[in-house]
Amino acid sequence: MKAKTKTIIFSIIGGLALIAVLILMLFSQRVKMNDGYVTGNTAGNLNNGGLFCESDGVIYFSNLYDDGCLYSMLPDETDIKKLSTSRATSINADSNYLYYYMDSAKKGESYVQRNYGIFRSRLNGKDVQCLKRGNAITLQLCGNYLFYQNFSNQNTNGTELYKIKIDKSEDVLLADFLVNPSCIVDGMMYFNGTQDNHYIYSLNTANHSISVVWTGDVWNPIYHGGYFYYMDVSNNYRLCRYFPAENKVETLTKDRVDTFNIYGDYIYYQKNSKTEPALKRMYIDGSNAETVAEGNFSNINMTANYVYFTAFDSDTPMYKTPTYGPVSVTVFDAAEAAVVKEEE
């Protein structure tokens, strides 16, 4: 075979190999889409900062012992791994990616360049991509979109509701007023009004149509097991539930409630009281109320095994108690130990 012919053949082979590599790279970088209306976290967790997210047998969490950096672990708190070097909140997950609001600003430190916004990464924390730079308060995944609250100084109404596609190909303004997107069930977002009333509204995430569900006086509704659980604004923010099938309201506790969360058969909530503040829990029908810890607490995040929380206005220590069974409050020392190990 002549040298010129060999050169041409090798050039063709090399060109085809290069094309194959480029195609492989293109497919590897293509964002994997979801089927159906998969959501990224529970409404209760997102209403409490979205610091914990349980998905496919893994827990992703904001390690407050490490300034809120993103970590992962197994449900029994083993195999703890650090996934980011910046603070992560409003954590969401699907079978392929993590989504979260990240802010590189460190507490007590001055900084020249602040990196903040909505980010997507692989489940192992790799291949981090910024989807939207700016302030986002709460975000919830629904299918292939992230619905998020955006705060802009240019918006005189304060917080706006947007949705952005997970490959960042679309970013659409849905409402120029405050809408909490944390509660999405089967493609329907449920939220309370903030303008002229506190009714429960629904927003169809496919066509963006908004309807009134119920004309109650509601704050932070969570749809769970056919009921809407909510804080009753006109009655000292006591915890109630509304059963739309029978147009029936039940009062679950007369305590004034600061925040609450639901998992399975339990509600955990912070009782607001000048003399007897406490983190409490009860069954979802309001029965068997008991004190978990005396004092003021926040960041109530729930997983299948544990409920995690912190003292009000303090990131550490992080506390936990079993979600089910007898109350047993201890410190989430595995998270602190993981930070020490990282620094060694």
CSV table of C-alpha atoms in Angstrom, one decimal:
chain,number,residue,atom,x,y,z
A,1,MET,CA,0.0,0.0,0.0
A,2,LYS,CA,1.4,3.4,-0.9
A,3,ALA,CA,2.3,5.8,1.8
A,4,LYS,CA,-0.1,8.4,0.5
A,5,THR,CA,-3.0,5.9,0.7
A,6,LYS,CA,-2.0,4.9,4.2
A,7,THR,CA,-2.0,8.5,5.3
A,8,ILE,CA,-5.5,9.1,3.9
A,9,ILE,CA,-6.8,5.9,5.6
A,10,PHE,CA,-5.2,6.9,9.0
A,11,SER,CA,-6.6,10.4,8.6
A,12,ILE,CA,-10.1,9.0,8.0
A,13,ILE,CA,-9.8,6.7,11.0
A,14,GLY,CA,-8.5,9.5,13.2
A,15,GLY,CA,-11.3,11.8,12.1
A,16,LEU,CA,-13.9,9.1,12.8
A,17,ALA,CA,-12.4,8.5,16.2
A,18,LEU,CA,-12.5,12.2,17.0
A,19,ILE,CA,-16.1,12.4,15.9
A,20,ALA,CA,-16.9,9.4,18.1
A,21,VAL,CA,-15.2,11.1,21.1
A,22,LEU,CA,-17.1,14.3,20.5
A,23,ILE,CA,-20.4,12.5,20.2
A,24,LEU,CA,-19.7,10.6,23.4
A,25,MET,CA,-18.8,13.8,25.2
A,26,LEU,CA,-22.0,15.4,23.9
A,27,PHE,CA,-24.2,12.6,25.2
A,28,SER,CA,-22.3,12.5,28.6
A,29,GLN,CA,-22.9,16.2,29.1
A,30,ARG,CA,-26.6,16.0,28.1
A,31,VAL,CA,-28.8,16.6,31.1
A,32,LYS,CA,-30.9,13.5,31.9
A,33,MET,CA,-34.6,14.3,32.1
A,34,ASN,CA,-37.2,13.0,34.5
A,35,ASP,CA,-40.4,11.1,33.8
A,36,GLY,CA,-43.6,12.4,35.4
A,37,TYR,CA,-44.0,14.8,38.2
A,38,VAL,CA,-41.1,13.7,40.5
A,39,THR,CA,-40.5,16.2,43.3
A,40,GLY,CA,-37.2,16.9,45.0
A,41,ASN,CA,-37.9,17.2,48.7
A,42,THR,CA,-40.8,17.2,51.2
A,43,ALA,CA,-42.8,20.5,51.7
A,44,GLY,CA,-42.1,20.3,55.4
A,45,ASN,CA,-38.3,20.1,55.0
A,46,LEU,CA,-38.3,22.9,52.5
A,47,ASN,CA,-40.4,25.1,54.8
A,48,ASN,CA,-37.6,24.5,57.3
A,49,GLY,CA,-34.7,25.5,55.1
A,50,GLY,CA,-34.4,22.3,53.1
A,51,LEU,CA,-31.3,21.3,55.1
A,52,PHE,CA,-32.0,17.5,54.7
A,53,CYS,CA,-33.2,15.6,51.7
A,54,GLU,CA,-33.7,11.8,51.6
A,55,SER,CA,-33.6,10.1,48.2
A,56,ASP,CA,-33.0,6.5,47.0
A,57,GLY,CA,-31.5,5.4,50.3
A,58,VAL,CA,-29.1,8.4,50.7
A,59,ILE,CA,-29.5,11.5,52.8
A,60,TYR,CA,-28.1,14.8,51.5
A,61,PHE,CA,-27.7,17.5,54.2
A,62,SER,CA,-26.3,20.9,55.0
A,63,ASN,CA,-23.7,20.2,57.6
A,64,LEU,CA,-24.0,23.2,59.9
A,65,TYR,CA,-20.8,22.2,61.7
A,66,ASP,CA,-19.0,23.0,58.4
A,67,ASP,CA,-20.8,26.3,57.7
A,68,GLY,CA,-23.6,24.5,55.9
A,69,CYS,CA,-21.5,22.7,53.3
A,70,LEU,CA,-23.3,19.9,51.4
A,71,TYR,CA,-22.7,16.4,52.7
A,72,SER,CA,-24.2,12.9,52.0
A,73,MET,CA,-24.6,9.9,54.3
A,74,LEU,CA,-26.6,6.7,54.7
A,75,PRO,CA,-29.7,6.8,56.8
A,76,ASP,CA,-27.9,5.3,59.8
A,77,GLU,CA,-25.4,8.2,59.6
A,78,THR,CA,-22.5,6.2,58.2
A,79,ASP,CA,-20.4,6.8,55.1
A,80,ILE,CA,-20.5,10.6,55.5
A,81,LYS,CA,-19.0,12.4,52.5
A,82,LYS,CA,-18.4,16.1,51.8
A,83,LEU,CA,-19.9,17.2,48.5
A,84,SER,CA,-19.4,20.9,48.4
A,85,THR,CA,-17.2,23.7,49.8
A,86,SER,CA,-20.1,26.2,50.1
A,87,ARG,CA,-23.3,26.5,52.1
A,88,ALA,CA,-26.2,24.7,50.6
A,89,THR,CA,-29.9,25.1,51.4
A,90,SER,CA,-33.2,24.1,49.8
A,91,ILE,CA,-31.7,20.8,48.8
A,92,ASN,CA,-33.6,18.8,46.2
A,93,ALA,CA,-32.7,15.4,44.6
A,94,ASP,CA,-33.9,13.2,41.8
A,95,SER,CA,-32.4,9.9,40.5
A,96,ASN,CA,-29.5,11.7,38.7
A,97,TYR,CA,-28.8,15.1,40.2
A,98,LEU,CA,-28.8,17.3,43.3
A,99,TYR,CA,-30.3,20.8,43.1
A,100,TYR,CA,-29.8,23.5,45.8
A,101,TYR,CA,-29.3,27.1,46.6
A,102,MET,CA,-25.6,27.7,47.3
A,103,ASP,CA,-23.8,30.7,48.7
A,104,SER,CA,-20.0,30.9,49.0
A,105,ALA,CA,-20.1,33.7,51.6
A,106,LYS,CA,-18.8,32.5,54.9
A,107,LYS,CA,-20.1,33.8,58.2
A,108,GLY,CA,-17.8,36.4,59.9
A,109,GLU,CA,-15.5,36.6,56.8
A,110,SER,CA,-15.1,39.4,54.3
A,111,TYR,CA,-15.1,38.3,50.7
A,112,VAL,CA,-14.2,39.8,47.3
A,113,GLN,CA,-16.3,37.7,45.0
A,114,ARG,CA,-19.5,36.0,46.2
A,115,ASN,CA,-20.7,33.0,44.3
A,116,TYR,CA,-24.4,32.4,44.9
A,117,GLY,CA,-27.4,31.1,43.1
A,118,ILE,CA,-29.2,27.9,42.1
A,119,PHE,CA,-26.9,25.0,41.3
A,120,ARG,CA,-27.1,21.5,39.9
A,121,SER,CA,-24.5,18.7,40.5
A,122,ARG,CA,-24.2,15.0,40.2
A,123,LEU,CA,-25.3,12.9,43.2
A,124,ASN,CA,-21.6,12.7,44.2
A,125,GLY,CA,-21.2,16.4,44.2
A,126,LYS,CA,-19.2,16.5,40.9
A,127,ASP,CA,-19.9,18.4,37.7
A,128,VAL,CA,-21.4,21.5,39.5
A,129,GLN,CA,-23.3,23.8,37.2
A,130,CYS,CA,-24.8,27.2,38.0
A,131,LEU,CA,-28.4,27.3,36.7
A,132,LYS,CA,-29.2,30.8,37.9
A,133,ARG,CA,-27.1,33.4,39.6
A,134,GLY,CA,-28.9,35.5,42.2
A,135,ASN,CA,-31.0,35.2,45.4
A,136,ALA,CA,-33.4,32.3,45.6
A,137,ILE,CA,-35.2,31.5,48.9
A,138,THR,CA,-37.1,28.2,48.4
A,139,LEU,CA,-36.9,25.9,45.4
A,140,GLN,CA,-38.8,22.7,44.7
A,141,LEU,CA,-38.3,20.3,41.8
A,142,CYS,CA,-41.3,19.2,39.8
A,143,GLY,CA,-40.5,17.0,36.8
A,144,ASN,CA,-37.9,18.8,34.7
A,145,TYR,CA,-38.3,22.2,36.3
A,146,LEU,CA,-37.3,23.9,39.5
A,147,PHE,CA,-39.9,26.3,40.9
A,148,TYR,CA,-38.2,28.9,43.0
A,149,GLN,CA,-38.7,32.2,44.8
A,150,ASN,CA,-36.5,34.9,43.5
A,151,PHE,CA,-35.8,38.1,45.4
A,152,SER,CA,-34.9,41.1,43.3
A,153,ASN,CA,-34.3,44.7,44.3
A,154,GLN,CA,-35.9,45.7,41.1
A,155,ASN,CA,-39.2,44.1,42.0
A,156,THR,CA,-41.2,46.5,44.2
A,157,ASN,CA,-43.4,43.6,45.3
A,158,GLY,CA,-40.5,41.7,46.9
A,159,THR,CA,-40.3,38.0,46.0
A,160,GLU,CA,-41.3,36.6,42.6
A,161,LEU,CA,-42.1,33.0,41.5
A,162,TYR,CA,-40.1,31.6,38.6
A,163,LYS,CA,-39.5,28.2,37.1
A,164,ILE,CA,-36.3,27.1,35.4
A,165,LYS,CA,-35.7,24.0,33.4
A,166,ILE,CA,-33.0,21.7,34.9
A,167,ASP,CA,-30.9,22.1,31.8
A,168,LYS,CA,-31.4,25.9,32.2
A,169,SER,CA,-32.8,26.2,28.7
A,170,GLU,CA,-35.9,28.0,30.1
A,171,ASP,CA,-36.4,30.5,32.9
A,172,VAL,CA,-40.0,31.9,33.2
A,173,LEU,CA,-41.6,34.4,35.5
A,174,LEU,CA,-44.9,33.0,36.8
A,175,ALA,CA,-45.9,35.5,39.5
A,176,ASP,CA,-44.6,38.9,40.6
A,177,PHE,CA,-45.8,38.3,44.2
A,178,LEU,CA,-44.9,36.0,47.1
A,179,VAL,CA,-45.7,32.3,46.4
A,180,ASN,CA,-44.2,29.5,48.4
A,181,PRO,CA,-43.5,26.6,45.9
A,182,SER,CA,-42.6,23.9,48.5
A,183,CYS,CA,-45.8,21.9,48.4
A,184,ILE,CA,-46.2,20.3,45.0
A,185,VAL,CA,-48.2,17.0,44.6
A,186,ASP,CA,-48.8,15.3,41.3
A,187,GLY,CA,-48.0,18.4,39.3
A,188,MET,CA,-50.2,20.7,41.4
A,189,MET,CA,-48.6,23.4,43.6
A,190,TYR,CA,-50.5,24.4,46.7
A,191,PHE,CA,-49.8,27.7,48.4
A,192,ASN,CA,-51.5,30.3,50.6
A,193,GLY,CA,-52.4,33.8,49.3
A,194,THR,CA,-50.3,36.7,50.5
A,195,GLN,CA,-52.0,39.6,48.8
A,196,ASP,CA,-55.7,40.1,49.7
A,197,ASN,CA,-56.3,36.9,51.6
A,198,HIS,CA,-54.7,33.7,52.9
A,199,TYR,CA,-56.8,31.2,50.9
A,200,ILE,CA,-55.3,27.9,49.7
A,201,TYR,CA,-54.6,28.2,45.9
A,202,SER,CA,-53.5,25.6,43.4
A,203,LEU,CA,-51.2,26.3,40.5
A,204,ASN,CA,-51.1,23.8,37.7
A,205,THR,CA,-47.3,23.4,37.0
A,206,ALA,CA,-48.0,22.4,33.3
A,207,ASN,CA,-50.1,25.3,32.2
A,208,HIS,CA,-49.7,27.8,35.1
A,209,SER,CA,-53.4,28.2,35.7
A,210,ILE,CA,-54.3,29.3,39.3
A,211,SER,CA,-57.5,28.3,41.2
A,212,VAL,CA,-58.9,28.7,44.6
A,213,VAL,CA,-59.0,25.5,46.6
A,214,TRP,CA,-60.5,26.7,49.8
A,215,THR,CA,-61.3,30.1,51.3
A,216,GLY,CA,-59.6,29.5,54.7
A,217,ASP,CA,-57.1,31.7,56.6
A,218,VAL,CA,-54.1,29.6,55.9
A,219,TRP,CA,-50.3,29.7,56.3
A,220,ASN,CA,-47.8,27.2,54.9
A,221,PRO,CA,-50.3,24.5,53.8
A,222,ILE,CA,-48.9,20.9,53.4
A,223,TYR,CA,-51.0,18.4,51.5
A,224,HIS,CA,-50.6,15.0,53.1
A,225,GLY,CA,-52.8,11.9,53.0
A,226,GLY,CA,-55.8,13.8,51.6
A,227,TYR,CA,-55.6,16.6,54.1
A,228,PHE,CA,-54.2,20.1,54.1
A,229,TYR,CA,-52.3,20.8,57.2
A,230,TYR,CA,-51.8,24.4,58.0
A,231,MET,CA,-51.3,27.2,60.5
A,232,ASP,CA,-54.6,29.0,61.2
A,233,VAL,CA,-53.7,32.7,60.8
A,234,SER,CA,-56.9,34.1,62.4
A,235,ASN,CA,-56.7,31.8,65.4
A,236,ASN,CA,-53.3,32.5,66.8
A,237,TYR,CA,-51.5,30.3,64.2
A,238,ARG,CA,-52.8,27.1,65.8
A,239,LEU,CA,-52.3,23.9,63.8
A,240,CYS,CA,-55.3,22.6,61.9
A,241,ARG,CA,-56.1,20.4,59.0
A,242,TYR,CA,-58.7,20.7,56.3
A,243,PHE,CA,-60.3,17.6,54.6
A,244,PRO,CA,-61.6,18.8,51.2
A,245,ALA,CA,-63.5,15.6,50.5
A,246,GLU,CA,-65.9,16.5,53.3
A,247,ASN,CA,-65.2,20.3,53.6
A,248,LYS,CA,-64.2,19.6,57.2
A,249,VAL,CA,-61.8,21.4,59.5
A,250,GLU,CA,-60.1,19.9,62.6
A,251,THR,CA,-58.1,21.7,65.2
A,252,LEU,CA,-55.0,19.6,66.0
A,253,THR,CA,-53.6,21.8,68.8
A,254,LYS,CA,-54.5,25.1,70.4
A,255,ASP,CA,-50.7,25.9,70.8
A,256,ARG,CA,-49.4,28.8,68.7
A,257,VAL,CA,-47.1,27.3,66.2
A,258,ASP,CA,-43.9,28.8,64.7
A,259,THR,CA,-43.1,26.0,62.3
A,260,PHE,CA,-44.1,22.4,61.7
A,261,ASN,CA,-43.1,19.4,59.6
A,262,ILE,CA,-44.9,16.1,58.7
A,263,TYR,CA,-43.5,12.6,58.0
A,264,GLY,CA,-45.6,9.5,58.0
A,265,ASP,CA,-47.9,9.4,61.0
A,266,TYR,CA,-46.2,12.3,62.9
A,267,ILE,CA,-46.2,16.0,63.1
A,268,TYR,CA,-43.3,17.8,64.8
A,269,TYR,CA,-43.9,21.5,65.6
A,270,GLN,CA,-42.4,24.4,67.6
A,271,LYS,CA,-44.8,25.7,70.3
A,272,ASN,CA,-44.6,29.5,70.6
A,273,SER,CA,-44.9,30.5,74.3
A,274,LYS,CA,-43.3,33.1,76.5
A,275,THR,CA,-43.2,30.8,79.5
A,276,GLU,CA,-43.2,27.2,78.0
A,277,PRO,CA,-41.8,27.1,74.5
A,278,ALA,CA,-41.0,23.6,73.3
A,279,LEU,CA,-40.5,21.4,70.3
A,280,LYS,CA,-43.4,19.0,70.4
A,281,ARG,CA,-44.8,16.1,68.4
A,282,MET,CA,-48.2,14.4,67.9
A,283,TYR,CA,-49.9,12.0,65.6
A,284,ILE,CA,-51.3,13.5,62.4
A,285,ASP,CA,-54.8,13.4,63.9
A,286,GLY,CA,-53.6,15.6,66.8
A,287,SER,CA,-53.6,12.8,69.4
A,288,ASN,CA,-50.8,11.9,71.9
A,289,ALA,CA,-49.1,15.2,72.0
A,290,GLU,CA,-45.8,15.2,73.8
A,291,THR,CA,-42.7,17.4,74.4
A,292,VAL,CA,-39.6,16.5,72.5
A,293,ALA,CA,-37.4,19.3,73.9
A,294,GLU,CA,-38.1,22.4,76.0
A,295,GLY,CA,-37.0,25.7,74.5
A,296,ASN,CA,-37.1,27.4,71.1
A,297,PHE,CA,-36.0,25.4,68.1
A,298,SER,CA,-36.0,25.7,64.3
A,299,ASN,CA,-34.8,24.0,61.2
A,300,ILE,CA,-37.0,21.0,61.8
A,301,ASN,CA,-36.1,18.5,59.1
A,302,MET,CA,-37.4,15.0,58.9
A,303,THR,CA,-36.1,11.7,57.5
A,304,ALA,CA,-37.3,8.1,57.8
A,305,ASN,CA,-35.0,7.5,60.8
A,306,TYR,CA,-34.4,10.9,62.5
A,307,VAL,CA,-35.8,14.3,63.0
A,308,TYR,CA,-33.0,17.0,63.0
A,309,PHE,CA,-33.3,20.4,64.5
A,310,THR,CA,-31.3,23.3,66.0
A,311,ALA,CA,-31.9,25.9,68.7
A,312,PHE,CA,-33.5,29.0,67.5
A,313,ASP,CA,-30.9,31.5,66.0
A,314,SER,CA,-28.1,29.0,66.4
A,315,ASP,CA,-26.6,26.6,63.8
A,316,THR,CA,-24.9,24.3,66.3
A,317,PRO,CA,-25.2,22.0,68.0
A,318,MET,CA,-27.4,20.0,65.6
A,319,TYR,CA,-29.8,17.9,67.5
A,320,LYS,CA,-31.8,14.7,66.5
A,321,THR,CA,-34.4,12.4,67.9
A,322,PRO,CA,-35.8,9.2,66.3
A,323,THR,CA,-38.7,10.0,64.0
A,324,TYR,CA,-40.7,7.0,65.5
A,325,GLY,CA,-40.6,5.4,68.9
A,326,PRO,CA,-39.7,7.0,72.2
A,327,VAL,CA,-38.3,10.5,72.2
A,328,SER,CA,-34.5,10.5,72.7
A,329,VAL,CA,-32.8,13.8,71.9
A,330,THR,CA,-29.0,13.5,71.3
A,331,VAL,CA,-26.5,15.6,69.4
A,332,PHE,CA,-25.8,14.8,65.7
A,333,ASP,CA,-22.1,14.2,66.6
A,334,ALA,CA,-21.4,12.1,63.4
A,335,ALA,CA,-21.7,15.3,61.4
A,336,GLU,CA,-19.2,17.1,63.6
A,337,ALA,CA,-16.9,14.1,63.6
A,338,ALA,CA,-17.0,14.2,59.8
A,339,VAL,CA,-15.8,17.8,59.7
A,340,VAL,CA,-12.9,17.0,62.1
A,341,LYS,CA,-11.9,14.1,59.8
A,342,GLU,CA,-12.0,16.4,56.7
A,343,GLU,CA,-9.6,18.8,58.5
A,344,GLU,CA,-7.1,16.1,59.4
